[in-house]
Coordinates of C-alpha atoms in Angstrom, one line a residue:
M1 CA 83.6 11.3 17.4
H2 CA 84.3 8.1 19.3
N3 CA 86.5 5.2 18.2
L4 CA 85.9 2.2 20.5
M5 CA 89.3 0.4 20.2
M6 CA 89.0 -3.4 19.9
K7 CA 90.7 -5.8 22.3
S8 CA 93.6 -7.7 20.7
A9 CA 91.6 -10.9 20.4
E10 CA 88.7 -9.1 18.6
F11 CA 91.1 -7.3 16.3
R12 CA 92.9 -10.6 15.4
K13 CA 89.5 -12.0 14.4
F14 CA 88.8 -8.9 12.2
E15 CA 92.4 -9.3 10.8
G16 CA 91.8 -12.9 9.9
L17 CA 88.6 -12.1 8.1
N18 CA 90.3 -9.3 6.1
K19 CA 93.7 -10.8 5.5
K20 CA 94.3 -8.6 2.4
I21 CA 94.3 -5.5 4.6
L22 CA 97.3 -6.9 6.5
L23 CA 99.0 -8.0 3.4
F24 CA 98.6 -4.6 1.8
F25 CA 100.2 -3.0 4.9
R26 CA 103.1 -5.5 4.8
F27 CA 103.9 -4.9 1.1
L28 CA 104.0 -1.1 1.8
Q29 CA 106.5 -1.9 4.5
V30 CA 109.0 -3.5 2.0
S31 CA 108.3 -1.3 -1.0
P32 CA 111.4 0.8 -1.8
T33 CA 109.4 3.4 -3.7
Y34 CA 106.8 3.8 -0.9
R35 CA 109.6 4.4 1.6
M36 CA 111.1 7.1 -0.5
A37 CA 107.7 8.7 -1.0
Y38 CA 107.0 8.7 2.7
E39 CA 110.4 10.2 3.5
H40 CA 109.8 12.9 0.9
V41 CA 106.3 13.8 2.3
Y42 CA 107.0 13.6 6.0
Q43 CA 110.8 14.1 6.3
D44 CA 111.6 16.5 3.4
A45 CA 113.8 13.9 1.7
A46 CA 114.7 14.0 -2.0
L47 CA 111.8 13.4 -4.4
P48 CA 111.8 9.7 -5.3
D49 CA 112.3 8.4 -8.8
C50 CA 108.9 7.4 -10.1
H51 CA 106.9 7.8 -13.2
D52 CA 103.6 8.4 -11.4
Y53 CA 104.2 11.1 -8.8
V54 CA 100.6 12.1 -8.2
R55 CA 99.4 8.6 -7.1
L56 CA 102.6 7.8 -5.3
L57 CA 102.7 10.9 -3.1
K58 CA 98.9 10.6 -2.5
S59 CA 99.5 7.1 -1.2
A60 CA 102.2 8.3 1.2
E61 CA 100.0 11.1 2.5
R62 CA 97.1 8.7 3.0
F63 CA 98.8 5.7 4.5
G64 CA 101.6 7.4 6.4
D65 CA 104.0 5.6 8.7
V66 CA 103.9 1.8 8.2
W67 CA 107.0 1.1 10.3
G68 CA 106.5 3.1 13.5
L69 CA 102.9 1.9 14.0
S70 CA 101.6 -1.6 14.6
F71 CA 99.1 -2.8 12.1
E72 CA 96.3 -2.2 14.6
Q73 CA 97.4 1.4 15.2
W74 CA 97.8 2.0 11.5
W75 CA 94.3 0.6 10.8
F76 CA 92.7 3.0 13.2
Q77 CA 94.8 6.1 12.1
H78 CA 94.9 5.5 8.4
G79 CA 93.6 2.4 6.8
Q80 CA 89.9 2.6 7.9
Y81 CA 89.5 6.0 6.2
W82 CA 90.8 5.0 2.8
L83 CA 90.2 1.4 2.0
D84 CA 86.9 0.1 0.5
F85 CA 87.2 -3.7 0.5
I86 CA 85.2 -4.5 3.7
N87 CA 81.5 -4.2 4.4
H88 CA 81.3 -0.7 5.8
I89 CA 78.5 -0.2 8.3
Q90 CA 75.7 2.0 7.2
P91 CA 74.2 4.5 9.7
K92 CA 71.6 2.9 11.7
V93 CA 69.7 3.0 15.1
A94 CA 71.9 0.9 17.4
A95 CA 69.3 1.0 20.2
R96 CA 66.0 2.6 21.1
Y97 CA 65.0 3.4 24.6
Y98 CA 61.4 4.6 25.1
G99 CA 61.8 5.8 28.6
L100 CA 61.0 4.2 31.8
S101 CA 61.4 5.5 35.3
L102 CA 63.8 3.3 37.3
P103 CA 62.7 2.8 40.9
S104 CA 64.9 1.5 43.6
A105 CA 66.3 -2.0 43.4
E106 CA 63.7 -3.3 45.8
E107 CA 60.9 -1.9 43.6
M108 CA 62.2 -3.2 40.2
D109 CA 59.6 -5.5 38.8
E110 CA 59.8 -7.9 35.8
H111 CA 58.7 -5.2 33.3
H112 CA 61.4 -2.8 34.4
W113 CA 64.1 -5.5 34.1
R114 CA 62.8 -6.7 30.7
T115 CA 62.8 -3.1 29.3
L116 CA 66.3 -2.3 30.6
G117 CA 67.6 -5.7 29.4
S118 CA 66.2 -5.1 25.9
F119 CA 68.1 -1.8 25.6
N120 CA 71.4 -3.4 26.7
E121 CA 70.8 -6.3 24.3
Q122 CA 70.3 -3.9 21.4
L123 CA 73.6 -2.2 22.1
Q124 CA 75.5 -5.5 22.6
S125 CA 74.0 -6.9 19.4
Y126 CA 75.2 -3.8 17.4
Q127 CA 78.7 -4.0 18.9
H128 CA 79.2 -7.7 18.2
D129 CA 77.3 -8.2 15.0
E130 CA 78.4 -5.1 13.1
F131 CA 80.8 -2.8 15.0
L132 CA 83.6 -5.3 15.9
P133 CA 83.5 -7.4 12.7
N134 CA 84.0 -4.3 10.6
G135 CA 87.1 -3.1 12.4
S136 CA 85.6 -0.8 15.0
P137 CA 85.1 2.1 12.6
D138 CA 85.4 5.7 13.7
T139 CA 81.8 6.1 15.0
V140 CA 79.7 8.9 16.4
I141 CA 77.4 7.7 19.2
M142 CA 74.6 10.2 19.6
A143 CA 71.7 10.4 22.1
I144 CA 68.7 11.9 20.3
P145 CA 65.5 12.6 22.3
V146 CA 62.6 12.2 19.8
N147 CA 59.8 13.6 22.0
G148 CA 60.0 17.1 20.6
D149 CA 59.3 18.9 17.3
A150 CA 60.5 16.6 14.5
E151 CA 62.0 19.5 12.4
V152 CA 63.9 21.0 15.3
I153 CA 65.2 17.5 16.2
E154 CA 66.4 17.0 12.7
E155 CA 68.2 20.4 12.6
H156 CA 70.0 19.7 15.8
M157 CA 71.0 16.2 14.7
V158 CA 72.4 17.5 11.4
E159 CA 74.3 20.3 13.2
L160 CA 75.8 17.8 15.7
L161 CA 76.9 15.4 13.0
R162 CA 78.3 18.2 10.9
N163 CA 80.4 19.4 13.8
E164 CA 81.8 15.9 14.3
L165 CA 82.7 15.6 10.6
Q166 CA 84.5 18.9 10.7
K167 CA 86.9 17.4 13.2
L168 CA 88.2 15.1 10.5
P169 CA 91.1 16.4 8.3
E170 CA 90.0 18.0 5.1
T171 CA 91.7 15.2 3.0
I172 CA 89.7 12.6 4.8
R173 CA 86.3 14.4 4.7
R174 CA 86.6 14.7 0.9
R175 CA 88.0 11.4 -0.3
S176 CA 87.4 8.6 -2.7
R177 CA 88.0 5.2 -1.3
I178 CA 90.5 2.7 -2.7
K179 CA 89.3 -0.7 -3.8
F180 CA 91.3 -3.9 -4.0
Q181 CA 91.7 -5.5 -7.4
K182 CA 89.7 -8.6 -8.1
N183 CA 92.1 -10.9 -9.9
K184 CA 93.8 -14.3 -9.7
V185 CA 96.5 -13.3 -7.2
R186 CA 95.8 -15.6 -4.3
T187 CA 96.4 -14.8 -0.6
L188 CA 98.7 -17.8 -0.3
S189 CA 100.9 -16.5 -3.2
L190 CA 101.1 -13.1 -1.5
E191 CA 102.2 -14.7 1.7
K192 CA 104.8 -16.8 -0.2
F193 CA 106.2 -13.6 -1.8
L194 CA 106.6 -11.9 1.6
Y195 CA 108.2 -15.0 3.1
A196 CA 110.8 -14.9 0.3
V197 CA 111.5 -11.3 1.0
Y198 CA 111.8 -11.6 4.8
T199 CA 114.0 -14.7 4.5
R200 CA 116.2 -13.1 1.9
A201 CA 116.6 -10.0 4.0
L202 CA 117.4 -11.8 7.2
Y203 CA 120.0 -14.2 5.7
F204 CA 121.2 -12.1 2.7
D205 CA 124.9 -12.8 3.5
D206 CA 124.5 -16.5 4.3
L207 CA 121.8 -17.8 2.1
K208 CA 122.2 -18.4 -1.6
L209 CA 119.3 -18.2 -4.0
H210 CA 119.0 -22.0 -4.5
Q211 CA 119.0 -22.4 -0.7
L212 CA 116.3 -19.8 -0.4
G213 CA 114.2 -21.7 -3.0
A214 CA 114.6 -24.9 -1.0
R215 CA 113.4 -23.1 2.2
I216 CA 110.4 -21.7 0.4
D217 CA 109.5 -25.2 -0.9
K218 CA 109.8 -26.6 2.6
E219 CA 107.6 -23.8 4.1
Y220 CA 105.1 -23.9 1.2
P221 CA 105.2 -27.4 -0.2
Q222 CA 103.5 -27.9 -3.5
T223 CA 103.1 -30.4 -6.3
K224 CA 105.9 -30.1 -8.9
R225 CA 104.9 -28.9 -12.3
K226 CA 105.4 -31.4 -15.1
D227 CA 108.2 -29.3 -16.7
E228 CA 110.1 -29.4 -13.4
S229 CA 109.7 -33.2 -13.0
D230 CA 111.0 -33.8 -16.5
S231 CA 113.8 -31.2 -16.4
D232 CA 117.4 -32.3 -16.6
E233 CA 118.4 -29.1 -14.7
P234 CA 120.0 -29.7 -11.3
P235 CA 117.7 -29.0 -8.3
E236 CA 119.9 -26.1 -7.2
R237 CA 119.3 -24.3 -10.5
I238 CA 115.6 -24.9 -10.4
N239 CA 115.3 -23.7 -6.8
G240 CA 117.4 -20.6 -7.6
I241 CA 115.2 -19.7 -10.5
K242 CA 112.0 -20.2 -8.5
A243 CA 113.4 -18.0 -5.7
S244 CA 114.4 -15.2 -8.1
E245 CA 110.9 -15.3 -9.7
L246 CA 109.2 -15.0 -6.3
L247 CA 111.4 -12.1 -5.3
R248 CA 110.7 -10.4 -8.7
K249 CA 107.0 -10.8 -8.3
A250 CA 107.2 -9.6 -4.7
L251 CA 108.9 -6.4 -5.9
F252 CA 106.1 -5.9 -8.5
V253 CA 103.4 -6.3 -5.9
S254 CA 105.1 -3.9 -3.5
E255 CA 105.6 -1.3 -6.1
W256 CA 102.0 -1.4 -7.3
A257 CA 100.9 -1.3 -3.7
A258 CA 102.9 2.0 -3.3
L259 CA 100.6 3.3 -6.1
S260 CA 97.5 2.0 -4.2
E261 CA 97.0 -0.8 -6.6
F262 CA 96.7 -4.2 -4.9
P263 CA 97.2 -7.0 -5.4
V264 CA 98.9 -6.7 -8.7
A265 CA 101.8 -9.0 -9.7
T266 CA 102.2 -8.0 -13.3
K267 CA 105.4 -6.5 -14.5
H268 CA 106.3 -3.1 -13.0
D269 CA 108.7 -0.9 -14.9
R270 CA 111.8 -1.0 -12.9
V271 CA 113.7 0.7 -15.7
R272 CA 111.8 3.7 -16.8
N273 CA 112.5 6.2 -19.6
E274 CA 112.3 9.3 -17.5
K275 CA 112.5 10.5 -13.9
A276 CA 112.2 14.0 -12.4
K277 CA 113.7 16.4 -10.0
M278 CA 112.5 19.5 -8.2
V279 CA 113.5 22.8 -9.8
A280 CA 112.5 26.4 -9.2
D281 CA 110.0 27.7 -11.8
D282 CA 111.5 30.7 -13.7
A283 CA 108.3 32.7 -13.6
T284 CA 107.1 32.1 -10.0
G285 CA 110.1 30.9 -8.1
K286 CA 108.0 28.0 -6.7
P287 CA 109.2 24.4 -6.9
R288 CA 108.0 22.3 -9.8
L289 CA 108.7 18.9 -11.3
Q290 CA 111.1 18.7 -14.3
L291 CA 111.4 15.4 -16.2
I292 CA 114.9 14.4 -17.0
E293 CA 116.2 11.5 -19.2
G294 CA 117.9 8.5 -17.9
P295 CA 116.9 4.9 -17.1
Y296 CA 117.4 3.6 -13.6
D297 CA 116.8 0.5 -11.6
L298 CA 115.0 -0.4 -8.4
S299 CA 115.3 -3.3 -6.0
F300 CA 114.5 -4.1 -2.4
D301 CA 116.6 -2.5 0.3
W302 CA 117.6 -5.7 2.1
R303 CA 119.5 -4.0 4.9
F304 CA 116.6 -1.7 5.7
I305 CA 114.1 -4.6 5.8
K306 CA 116.4 -6.6 8.0
D307 CA 116.9 -3.7 10.4
Q308 CA 113.1 -3.1 10.6
I309 CA 112.6 -6.8 11.3
R310 CA 115.3 -6.8 14.0
A311 CA 113.7 -3.7 15.6
G312 CA 110.3 -5.3 15.7
N313 CA 108.7 -2.8 13.2
I314 CA 108.1 -5.6 10.6
E315 CA 106.7 -8.9 11.8
P316 CA 108.0 -11.7 9.7
Q317 CA 105.4 -14.2 11.0
L318 CA 102.6 -14.6 8.5

C-alpha cells in the first residue's frame, strides 16, 4: 500500500479547498475533554468526566495525537481514514499500457514516442486531477497484465488487494466514516472562535475581556447590530460580553468536536448530572464504569493551550 506524500505547496492547496478539516483538527487541539480522553486512551490517565464515554473514547482512538503531529502528518496517519466530507476517489484505471517494444533511442520513431507519452500523460492526469486534490489518499498502485485467462487474473487481483487491506489495522478496515454537519455555522465564525481562544490563552494575565473583544473586532470587523448601535451600555461592557460569548461558543464547538460532531455551536452541557469512575466488577474483577452523582464544570485549559502555542504544536495563524 503506497501513500504518495504531497509536497507542501500541494497540501496547502488541498487544505485550502477543505478548510473544515483543518478547523476540526484545531478544535480538537483546544478541547479539554478530547485532551483528557486522549491521555486516558494512550497514557493510562484517569477516565475523563463525560456523559458520552463511547463516542468520546472512540474519537480519541480514531484521531489520536493532535499536538505532536503537524496537520499534514495527522491527516495522513488519522484523518483520511475516518472523515467523509471530501470527494473520495473511486477505484479506477489510472493508466493503460498496451505493450510496445522500446528500441534504442536512435530507433525511436514518432509512434513509439506518442505511445509512451500517452501512458505518462494518463498517470500525470490521474495524479493532478484526482489524487492530489483529494489529499493523496492511501492508495494501492497495481500492475495487472491482462493478456492471460480472465478468471485467473481476477483471482490474483483480489488476492493482492486483500493482502494490502489486511495490512490496515482492524479498526480502520471495519469502520463507518464521520460526516460533517450541514448547518449555518460559517467557516469565518469558526475562525473567529479560534482567534478568541488563542488570543485569550496567550495574553490571559494581561488582557481583560473587553480588550479581547476590541481585538476581535479589529481582526474581524463587522457591521454593528442595531441593538448595539442604540445601546447605552459603555463600549467596554459590550466588547466584554461579545468576547465572553465567542469563548463560550468556541468551548461548545470544541466539546462537540471531541464527540466527532462538527461544526456544532449549540449549548453543550458543561454541568452534567452524572459522571463516572472506573471500579472493579464484583463478579469478574474486570474494570467497569460506575456512574456517580455530582455536577461539575468544564472550561479551557488556558495554560496548556499557551504552552502548546509556545512549543509550536498549535499554530495560532488562521
